[in-house]
Each structure stands twice: as C-alpha cells, then as structure tokens.
Short mmCIF file of C-alpha atoms in Angstrom, two decimals:
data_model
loop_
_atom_site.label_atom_id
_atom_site.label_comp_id
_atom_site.label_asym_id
_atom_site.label_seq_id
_atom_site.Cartn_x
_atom_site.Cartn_y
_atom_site.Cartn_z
CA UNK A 1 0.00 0.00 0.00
CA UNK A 2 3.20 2.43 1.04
CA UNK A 3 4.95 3.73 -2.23
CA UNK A 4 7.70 6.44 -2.58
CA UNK A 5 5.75 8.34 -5.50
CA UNK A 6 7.46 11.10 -4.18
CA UNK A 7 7.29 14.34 -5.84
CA UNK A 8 10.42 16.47 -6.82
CA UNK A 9 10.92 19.75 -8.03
CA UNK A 10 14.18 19.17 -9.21
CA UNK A 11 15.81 22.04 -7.35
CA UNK A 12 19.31 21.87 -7.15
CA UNK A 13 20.84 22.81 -4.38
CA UNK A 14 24.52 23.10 -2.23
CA UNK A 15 25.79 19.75 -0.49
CA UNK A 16 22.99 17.76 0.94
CA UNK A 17 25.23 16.26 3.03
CA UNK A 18 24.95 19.85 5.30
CA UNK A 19 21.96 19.15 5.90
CA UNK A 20 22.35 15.44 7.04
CA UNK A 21 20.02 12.54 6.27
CA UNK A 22 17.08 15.00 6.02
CA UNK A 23 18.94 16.70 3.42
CA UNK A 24 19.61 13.98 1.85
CA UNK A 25 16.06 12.42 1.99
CA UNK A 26 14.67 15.46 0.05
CA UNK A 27 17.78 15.45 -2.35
CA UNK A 28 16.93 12.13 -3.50
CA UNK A 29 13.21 12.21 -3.99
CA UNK A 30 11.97 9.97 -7.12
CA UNK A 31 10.20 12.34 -9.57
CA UNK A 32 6.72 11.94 -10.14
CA UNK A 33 3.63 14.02 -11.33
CA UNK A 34 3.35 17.51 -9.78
CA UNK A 35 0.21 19.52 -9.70
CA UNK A 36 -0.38 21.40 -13.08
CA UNK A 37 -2.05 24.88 -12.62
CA UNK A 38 -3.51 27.53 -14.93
CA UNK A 39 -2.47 31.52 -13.72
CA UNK A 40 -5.89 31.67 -11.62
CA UNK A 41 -4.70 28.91 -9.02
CA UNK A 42 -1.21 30.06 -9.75
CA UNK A 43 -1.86 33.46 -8.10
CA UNK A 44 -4.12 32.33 -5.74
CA UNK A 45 -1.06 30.00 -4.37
CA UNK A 46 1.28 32.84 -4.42
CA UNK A 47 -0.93 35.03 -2.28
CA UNK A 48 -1.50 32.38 -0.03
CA UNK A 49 1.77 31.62 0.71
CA UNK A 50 3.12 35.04 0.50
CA UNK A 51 0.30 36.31 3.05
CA UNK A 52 1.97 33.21 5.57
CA UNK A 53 5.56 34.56 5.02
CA UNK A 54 4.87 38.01 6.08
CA UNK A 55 2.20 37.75 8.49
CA UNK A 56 4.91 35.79 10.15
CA UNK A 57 7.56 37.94 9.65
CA UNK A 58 5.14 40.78 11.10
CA UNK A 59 4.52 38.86 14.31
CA UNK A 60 8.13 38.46 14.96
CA UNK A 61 8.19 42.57 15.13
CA UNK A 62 5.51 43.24 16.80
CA UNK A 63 6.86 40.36 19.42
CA UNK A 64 10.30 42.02 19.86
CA UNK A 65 9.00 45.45 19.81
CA UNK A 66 7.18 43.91 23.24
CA UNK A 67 3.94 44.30 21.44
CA UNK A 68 3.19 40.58 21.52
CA UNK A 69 3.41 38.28 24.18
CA UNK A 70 3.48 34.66 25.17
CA UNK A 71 4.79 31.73 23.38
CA UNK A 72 4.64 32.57 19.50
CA UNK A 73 5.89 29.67 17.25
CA UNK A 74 6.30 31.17 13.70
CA UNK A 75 5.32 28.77 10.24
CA UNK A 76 8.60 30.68 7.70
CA UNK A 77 9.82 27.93 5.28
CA UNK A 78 6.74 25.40 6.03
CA UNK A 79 3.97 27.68 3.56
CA UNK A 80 4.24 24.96 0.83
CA UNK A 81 2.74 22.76 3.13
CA UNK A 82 0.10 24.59 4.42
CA UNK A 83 -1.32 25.91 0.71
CA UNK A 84 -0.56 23.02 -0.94
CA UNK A 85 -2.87 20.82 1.46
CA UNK A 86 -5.59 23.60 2.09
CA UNK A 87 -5.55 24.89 -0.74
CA UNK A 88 -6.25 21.58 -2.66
CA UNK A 89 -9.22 21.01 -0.24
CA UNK A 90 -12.71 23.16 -0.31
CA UNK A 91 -13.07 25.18 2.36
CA UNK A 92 -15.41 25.68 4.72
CA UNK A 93 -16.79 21.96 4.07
CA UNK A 94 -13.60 19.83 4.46
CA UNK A 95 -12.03 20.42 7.84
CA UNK A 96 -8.97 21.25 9.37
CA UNK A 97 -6.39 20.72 12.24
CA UNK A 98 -3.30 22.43 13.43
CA UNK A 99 -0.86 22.10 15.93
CA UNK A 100 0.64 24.88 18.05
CA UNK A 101 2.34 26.25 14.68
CA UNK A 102 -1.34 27.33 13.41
CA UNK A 103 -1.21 30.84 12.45
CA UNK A 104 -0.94 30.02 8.74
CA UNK A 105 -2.67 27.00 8.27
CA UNK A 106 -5.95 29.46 9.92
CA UNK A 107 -4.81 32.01 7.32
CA UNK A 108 -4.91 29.14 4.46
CA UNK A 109 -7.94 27.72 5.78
CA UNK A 110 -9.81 31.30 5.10
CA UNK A 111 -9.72 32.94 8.44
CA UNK A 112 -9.38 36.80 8.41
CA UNK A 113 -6.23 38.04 9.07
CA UNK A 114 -7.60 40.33 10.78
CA UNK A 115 -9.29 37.63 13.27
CA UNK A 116 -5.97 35.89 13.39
CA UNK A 117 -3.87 38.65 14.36
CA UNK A 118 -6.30 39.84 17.13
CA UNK A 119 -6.40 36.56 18.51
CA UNK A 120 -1.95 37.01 18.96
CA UNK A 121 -3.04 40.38 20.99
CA UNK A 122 -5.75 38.62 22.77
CA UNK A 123 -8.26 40.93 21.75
CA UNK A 124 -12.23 40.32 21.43
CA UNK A 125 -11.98 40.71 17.75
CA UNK A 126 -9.50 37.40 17.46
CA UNK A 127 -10.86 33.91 16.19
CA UNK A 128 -11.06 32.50 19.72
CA UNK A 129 -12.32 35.79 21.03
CA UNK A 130 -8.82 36.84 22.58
CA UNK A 131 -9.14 33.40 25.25
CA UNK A 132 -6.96 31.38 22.89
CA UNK A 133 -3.61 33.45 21.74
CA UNK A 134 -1.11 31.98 19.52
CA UNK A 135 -1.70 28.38 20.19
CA UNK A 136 -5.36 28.02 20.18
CA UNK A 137 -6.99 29.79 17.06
CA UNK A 138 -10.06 28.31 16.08
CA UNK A 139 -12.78 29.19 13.87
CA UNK A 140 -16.13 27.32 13.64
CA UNK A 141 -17.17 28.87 10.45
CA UNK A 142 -13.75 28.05 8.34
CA UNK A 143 -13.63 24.38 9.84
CA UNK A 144 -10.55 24.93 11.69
CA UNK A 145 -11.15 22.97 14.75
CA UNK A 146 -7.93 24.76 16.53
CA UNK A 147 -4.53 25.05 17.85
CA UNK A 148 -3.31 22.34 20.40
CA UNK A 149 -0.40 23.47 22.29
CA UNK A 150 0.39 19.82 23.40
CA UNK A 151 1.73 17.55 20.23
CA UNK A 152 -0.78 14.85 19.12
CA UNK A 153 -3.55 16.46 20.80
CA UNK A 154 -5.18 17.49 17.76
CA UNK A 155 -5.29 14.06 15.75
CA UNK A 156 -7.62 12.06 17.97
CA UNK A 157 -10.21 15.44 16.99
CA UNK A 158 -9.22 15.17 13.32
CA UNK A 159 -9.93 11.41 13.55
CA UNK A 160 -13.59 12.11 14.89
CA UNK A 161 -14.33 14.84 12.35
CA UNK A 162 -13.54 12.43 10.15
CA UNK A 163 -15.75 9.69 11.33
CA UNK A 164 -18.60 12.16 11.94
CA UNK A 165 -18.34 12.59 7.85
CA UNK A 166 -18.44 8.72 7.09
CA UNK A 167 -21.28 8.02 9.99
CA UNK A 168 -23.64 11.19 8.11
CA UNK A 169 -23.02 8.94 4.89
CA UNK A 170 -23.20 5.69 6.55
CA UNK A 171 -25.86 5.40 9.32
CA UNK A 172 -27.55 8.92 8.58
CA UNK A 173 -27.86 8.15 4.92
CA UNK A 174 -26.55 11.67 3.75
CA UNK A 175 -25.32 10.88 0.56
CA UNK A 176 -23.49 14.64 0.27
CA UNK A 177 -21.54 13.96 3.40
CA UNK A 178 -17.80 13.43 1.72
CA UNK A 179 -16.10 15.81 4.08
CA UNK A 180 -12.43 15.08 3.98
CA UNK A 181 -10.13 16.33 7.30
CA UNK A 182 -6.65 17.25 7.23
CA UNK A 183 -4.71 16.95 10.59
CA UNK A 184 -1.66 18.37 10.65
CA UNK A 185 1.24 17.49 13.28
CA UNK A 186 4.97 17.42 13.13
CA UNK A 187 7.92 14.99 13.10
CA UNK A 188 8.60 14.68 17.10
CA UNK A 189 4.31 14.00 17.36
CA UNK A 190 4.84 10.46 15.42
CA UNK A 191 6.49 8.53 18.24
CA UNK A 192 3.72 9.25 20.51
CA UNK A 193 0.50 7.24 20.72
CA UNK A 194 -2.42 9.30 19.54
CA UNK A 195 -0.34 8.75 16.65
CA UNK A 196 -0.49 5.31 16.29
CA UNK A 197 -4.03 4.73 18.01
CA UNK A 198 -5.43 7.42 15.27
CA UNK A 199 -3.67 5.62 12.19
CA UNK A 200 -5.11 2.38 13.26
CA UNK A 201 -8.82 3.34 13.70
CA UNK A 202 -8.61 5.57 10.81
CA UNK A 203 -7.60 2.69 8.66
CA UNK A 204 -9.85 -0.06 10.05
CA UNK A 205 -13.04 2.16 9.67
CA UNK A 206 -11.63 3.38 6.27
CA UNK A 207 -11.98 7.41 7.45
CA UNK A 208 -11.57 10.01 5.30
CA UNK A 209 -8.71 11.76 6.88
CA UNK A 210 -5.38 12.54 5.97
CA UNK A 211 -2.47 12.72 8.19
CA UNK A 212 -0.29 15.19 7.00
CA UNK A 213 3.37 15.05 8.57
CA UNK A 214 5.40 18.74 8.53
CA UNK A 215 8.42 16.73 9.24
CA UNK A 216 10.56 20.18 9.81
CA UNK A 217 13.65 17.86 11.11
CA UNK A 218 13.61 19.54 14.57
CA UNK A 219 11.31 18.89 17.27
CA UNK A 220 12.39 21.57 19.26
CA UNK A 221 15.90 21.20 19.85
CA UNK A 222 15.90 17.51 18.73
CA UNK A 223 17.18 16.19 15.37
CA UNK A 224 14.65 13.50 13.95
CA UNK A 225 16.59 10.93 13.26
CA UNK A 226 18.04 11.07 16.79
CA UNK A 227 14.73 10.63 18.25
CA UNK A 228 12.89 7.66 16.30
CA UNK A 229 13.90 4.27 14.74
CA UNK A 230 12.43 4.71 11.38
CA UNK A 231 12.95 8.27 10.25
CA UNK A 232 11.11 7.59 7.34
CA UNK A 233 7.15 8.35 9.08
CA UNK A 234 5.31 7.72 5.51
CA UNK A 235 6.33 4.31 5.59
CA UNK A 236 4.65 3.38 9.43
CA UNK A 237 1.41 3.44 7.17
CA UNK A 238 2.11 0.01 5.89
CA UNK A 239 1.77 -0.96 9.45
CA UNK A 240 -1.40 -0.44 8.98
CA UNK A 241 -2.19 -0.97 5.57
CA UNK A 242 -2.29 2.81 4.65
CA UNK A 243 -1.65 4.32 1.26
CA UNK A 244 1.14 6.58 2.54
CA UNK A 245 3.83 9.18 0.25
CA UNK A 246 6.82 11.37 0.52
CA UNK A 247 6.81 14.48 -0.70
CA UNK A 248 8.89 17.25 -1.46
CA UNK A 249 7.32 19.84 1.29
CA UNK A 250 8.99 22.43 0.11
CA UNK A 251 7.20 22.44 -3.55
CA UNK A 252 3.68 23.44 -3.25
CA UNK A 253 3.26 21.87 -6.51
CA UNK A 254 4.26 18.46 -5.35
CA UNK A 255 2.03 18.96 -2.39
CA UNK A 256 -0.91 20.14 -4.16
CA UNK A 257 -0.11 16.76 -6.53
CA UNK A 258 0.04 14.32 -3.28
CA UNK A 259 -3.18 16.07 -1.90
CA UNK A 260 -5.35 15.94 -4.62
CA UNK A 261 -4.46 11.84 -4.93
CA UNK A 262 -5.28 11.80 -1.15
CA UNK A 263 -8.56 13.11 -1.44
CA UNK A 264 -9.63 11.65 -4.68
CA UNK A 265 -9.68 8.34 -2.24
CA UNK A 266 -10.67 9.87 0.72
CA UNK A 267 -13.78 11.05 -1.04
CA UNK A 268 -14.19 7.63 -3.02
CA UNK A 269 -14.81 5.71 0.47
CA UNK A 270 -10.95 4.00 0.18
CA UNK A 271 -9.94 5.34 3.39
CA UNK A 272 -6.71 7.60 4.84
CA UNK A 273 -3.40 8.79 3.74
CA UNK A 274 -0.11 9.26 5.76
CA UNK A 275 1.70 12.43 3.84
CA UNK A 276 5.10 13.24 5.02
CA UNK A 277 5.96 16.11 3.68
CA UNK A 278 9.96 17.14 3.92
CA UNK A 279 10.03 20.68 5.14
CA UNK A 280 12.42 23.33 6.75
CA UNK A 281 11.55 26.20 9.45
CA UNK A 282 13.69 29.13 8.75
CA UNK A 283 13.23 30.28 12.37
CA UNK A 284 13.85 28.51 15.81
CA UNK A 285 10.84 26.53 17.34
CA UNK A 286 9.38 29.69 18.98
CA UNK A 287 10.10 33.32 19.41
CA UNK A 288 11.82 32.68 22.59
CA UNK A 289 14.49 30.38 21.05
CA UNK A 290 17.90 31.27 20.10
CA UNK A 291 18.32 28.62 17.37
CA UNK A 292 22.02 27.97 18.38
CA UNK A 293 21.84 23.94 17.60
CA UNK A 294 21.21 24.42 13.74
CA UNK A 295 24.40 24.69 11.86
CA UNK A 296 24.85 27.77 9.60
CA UNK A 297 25.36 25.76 6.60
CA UNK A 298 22.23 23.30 7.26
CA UNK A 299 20.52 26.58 7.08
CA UNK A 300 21.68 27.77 3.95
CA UNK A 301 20.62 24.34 2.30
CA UNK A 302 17.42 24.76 3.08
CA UNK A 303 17.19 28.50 2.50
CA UNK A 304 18.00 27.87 -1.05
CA UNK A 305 14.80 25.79 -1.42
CA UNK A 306 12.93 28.40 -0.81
CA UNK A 307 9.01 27.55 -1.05
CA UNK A 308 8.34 31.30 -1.96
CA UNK A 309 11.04 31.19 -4.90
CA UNK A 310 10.81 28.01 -6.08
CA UNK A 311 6.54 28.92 -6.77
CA UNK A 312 7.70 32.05 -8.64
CA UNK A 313 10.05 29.86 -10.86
CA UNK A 314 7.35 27.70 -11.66
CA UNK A 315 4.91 30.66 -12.54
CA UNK A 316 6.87 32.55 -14.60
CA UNK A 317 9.25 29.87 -16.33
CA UNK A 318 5.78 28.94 -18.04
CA UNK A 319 4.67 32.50 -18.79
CA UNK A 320 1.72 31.76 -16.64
CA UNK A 321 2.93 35.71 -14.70
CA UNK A 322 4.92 38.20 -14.69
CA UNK A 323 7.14 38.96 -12.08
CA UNK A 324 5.52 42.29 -11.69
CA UNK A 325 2.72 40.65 -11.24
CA UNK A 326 3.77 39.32 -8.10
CA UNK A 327 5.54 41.76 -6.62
CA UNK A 328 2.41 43.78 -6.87
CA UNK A 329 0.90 40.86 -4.78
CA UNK A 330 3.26 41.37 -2.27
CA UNK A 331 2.31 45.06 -1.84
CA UNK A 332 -1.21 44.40 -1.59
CA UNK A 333 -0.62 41.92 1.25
CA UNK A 334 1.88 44.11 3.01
CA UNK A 335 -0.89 46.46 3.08
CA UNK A 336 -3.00 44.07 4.35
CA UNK A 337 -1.12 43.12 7.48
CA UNK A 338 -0.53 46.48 8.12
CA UNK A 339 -4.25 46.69 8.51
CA UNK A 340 -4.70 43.68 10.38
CA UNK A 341 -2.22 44.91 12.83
CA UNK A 342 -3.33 48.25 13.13
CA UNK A 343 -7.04 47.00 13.45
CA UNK A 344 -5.71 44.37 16.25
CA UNK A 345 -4.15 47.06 18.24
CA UNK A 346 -6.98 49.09 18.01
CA UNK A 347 -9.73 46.66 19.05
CA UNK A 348 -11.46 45.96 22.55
CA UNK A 349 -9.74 43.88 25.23
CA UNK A 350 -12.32 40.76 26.49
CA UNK A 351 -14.34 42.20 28.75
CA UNK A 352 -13.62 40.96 32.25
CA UNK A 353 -16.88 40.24 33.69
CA UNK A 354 -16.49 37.33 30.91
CA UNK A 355 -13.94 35.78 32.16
CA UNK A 356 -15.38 31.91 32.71
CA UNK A 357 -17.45 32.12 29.20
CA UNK A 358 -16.83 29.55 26.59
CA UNK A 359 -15.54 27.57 29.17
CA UNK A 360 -19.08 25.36 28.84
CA UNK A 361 -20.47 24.93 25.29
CA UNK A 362 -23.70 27.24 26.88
CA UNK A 363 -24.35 29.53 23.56
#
C-alpha cells in the first residue's frame, strides 16, 4: 500500500550532506507528477503563501518590539505545506487541524487576518475571542477545529471529524456527506500514541482523513533521526495498511499533486493517507528560542529551497505571470497586514466580567 511516488521539483541545491540525512532524503526524492495549474490557481497559491511569510515575519516585530506576548511559534519555510494541502481542499466543508504552529494554516484555511492577528493580541476581535492566543486559534465557520499546544492532541479530533463525515453517509444516509479532514502534526508527534491509536482506527473504519506530517527535522531542539527508529514516518502506514507518500514539502506543486491523490480516495470511500511532507523552518521553534543547535550551513541548504522562490520559478518559467505581477501581490498583502495589525491594536480587550465564558459549550 506504502509507495515512494514522491514528488520532486528538481531544485538543485549546495551539499545535501549539510543538511544530514534529512537533506539527503529530500535530495533524493523519485520524480513523479506535480500539480499542473492555470495563472488563476497560480496566483491564488502565491498570495497564499506570501500572506503566511509576512504575516509571520510581522509577528516576529511586533513580538520584539514587546507588542506581543506569550509563546509565538512562527510557520517561515513550512507555507508549501500549508497551501498546498488547504488549498487543494474546499473550504469551509472539508475540515482542518493544526498544531501549536497554526497561524498560517488558519490564514490558508480562510480565516481573516484580521481575526488571526487579534487573537496574537488577545483581543475580542481574534478567532477564539482573545481566550486562545497563539496556540489556540479556532474558527467554527472556516472548519478549523484549533490550535493544540500539546503535540498529538489534535489528531484524535481530526480522527472524529472524520468519522462524523463517514457516519452522516453511513448510518444517517446523507449521501453529500464526503467531508475530507486534514490533521496536521509534526515529526517529534509520530512517536507518541495518539499517533499510532489514530492511524489504526482511521484505517480499520476506512476514514476520510489525511495525516499530514510537517516533518521540519527539529522537534524543538531535537534532530529527527536522533529521536525515532524509522525516520522515514510515511512508511509506518504500511503498518497499517495505509496508502502513505513522501513528498517534497517544500514544492507546493508536489504537495498540491500528493493532496489531490489523497482526497480523490478519501472522497471515493478508500480510506486515509499518511503524507510526510519534507520541510524546513527558517526560524527557531518559537520566538523565545535562540536557534544555536542548527548549523549555519544546514541553514543555507534549506534557505536555497525556498518555497516562496521556487513557486515564482514555476509561474513565470511557463509565462503563466509576470514577475511584476507578483511583486504587486506582495504590496497588496503588506498592506494588508498592516491593517490587520493596526485593526488588532486598536480593538477591545475581552471584557472581564467574561472571564469563565466559553468555558461550557452554553451559547
């Protein structure tokens, strides 16, 4: 059921030896299909993934200005991921859910940036109504069933929006109910056992879910392969009889590709899919860490594989845009989380005489 129909962009890139086996993996991807797109999705990936870079890069200023506080774990390098999964999916029916590294996949998944960045202030304009903060956006009407700040909390609620979706079909005889989830998680969640437990039910009720690994390399301060026996996670699913595939998380192409298979048998009733997707974070795990156990040069690998970069390539090798064309993107959405901020720092605090609602589902 496992296969390595991994996708490759064919980047080239400086000595994947640098960046050890990880590196390596990603270096030596087989080439399959990638995701063909006409200009219309084309953009629409660019501006996705453009409005993740610098909404990041936004909340690291306003965090060392002292604007922002608490932990704040930032999504730079990752974007591929994120749009390439979302935005294969159809929002607001399919669902979603993040880890504590959600700021982007809430952005992808059609939350207001505005929402999102109230939410980092803790304001009563934010997603969760300022009671959340970084870790804990969630948003009822864009499926995003939240943040977890704990690894592999978030995959046992994946797994039962996903079995919600098959028992509508099943026992409620809703024959529009093909809702497909995505949980995301990262490397250092798939030694743990909500892991395991999930991939198992998921597979022997034939859910439509797919696990979607952002192995990053570091969990924390932890190299991956230091940490697990296998450091290959796609191929656990033949553990359990799971279609499961390596991609190039770096490509948004090759994502968008891997995703689309994924769903096409999600949807069809032939059950889950265990995506690992190789991926980098330019930044340290949160705002609070140094990043002094990464190697300069492992760095610059990755750097070079830019998500971001490698998406304009693709665009405007086949004259799908122009390169002005996207740097006027990038002015639109640098406008746009100017606003967001502006609007974030200007909106009401919770009011305290609130303080123990949403605690009970009472509304």
């Amino acid at each position: 059921m496992s296969q390595k129909t991994s996708v490759s962009s064919g980047q080239t890139t400086a000595n994947p030896l640098a960046a050890g086996r990880h590196g390596e993996r990603i270096s030596t991807l087989i080439s399959s299909k990638r995701a063909k797109v006409d200009r219309q999705i084309g953009l629409e990936l660019f501006r996705d993934m453009t409005l993740g870079r610098r909404f990041e890069d936004k909340c690291a200023e306003m965090y060392y200005r002292g604007k922002m506080f608490g932990f704040v774990h930032l999504y730079n390098g990752q974007e591929a991921v994120s749009t390439g999964v979302i935005g294969a999916m159809k929002r607001q029916h399919d669902w979603f859910c993040s880890t504590y590294r959600d700021h982007v996949h809430a952005l992808s998944a059609g939350v207001p940036a505005r929402e999102v960045m109230s939410e980092l202030f803790g304001k009563e304009t934010g997603c969760s109504k300022g009671r959340g903060g970084s870790m804990h956006l969630f948003s009822q009407e864009h499926h995003l069933l939240g943040g977890f700040a704990f690894i592999g909390e978030g995959i046992p609620i994946a797994l039962g929006a996903a079995f919600t979706s098959r028992y509508k079909r099943d026992a409620l005889g809703d024959a529009s109910s093909n809702a497909v989830t995505a949980a995301f998680f990262g490397d250092g969640t798939c030694n743990n056992g909500q892991f395991f437990e999930c991939l198992n039910m998921a597979q022997l009720w034939q859910l439509p879910i797919l696990f979607v690994v952002e192995n990053n390399k570091w969990a924390i301060g932890m190299a991956h392969e230091r940490a697990t026996s296998e450091p290959e996670i796609w191929q656990k699913a033949a553990a359990f009889g799971m279609a499961g595939e390596e991609v190039d998380g770096m490509d948004v192409l090759a994502v968008r590709a891997a995703t689309q298979r994924a769903i096409k048998r999600a949807r069809a009733g032939e059950g889950p899919t265990l995506l690992e997707c190789l991926t980098y974070r330019f930044r340290g795990h949160s705002l609070a860490d140094p990043d002094e156990l990464r190697a300069e040069e492992e760095k610059q690998f990755w750097a070079k594989r830019d998500p971001l970069k490698a998406l304009e390539k693709d665009l405007t090798s086949e004259s799908l845009v122009r390169a002005e064309e996207l740097r006027a993107i990038e002015k639109e959405i640098d406008a746009e989380i100017n606003d967001c901020v502006e609007f974030a720092l200007a909106a009401a605090e919770p009011n305290p005489n609130e303080l123990t609602r949403y605690i009970w589902a009472e509304d």
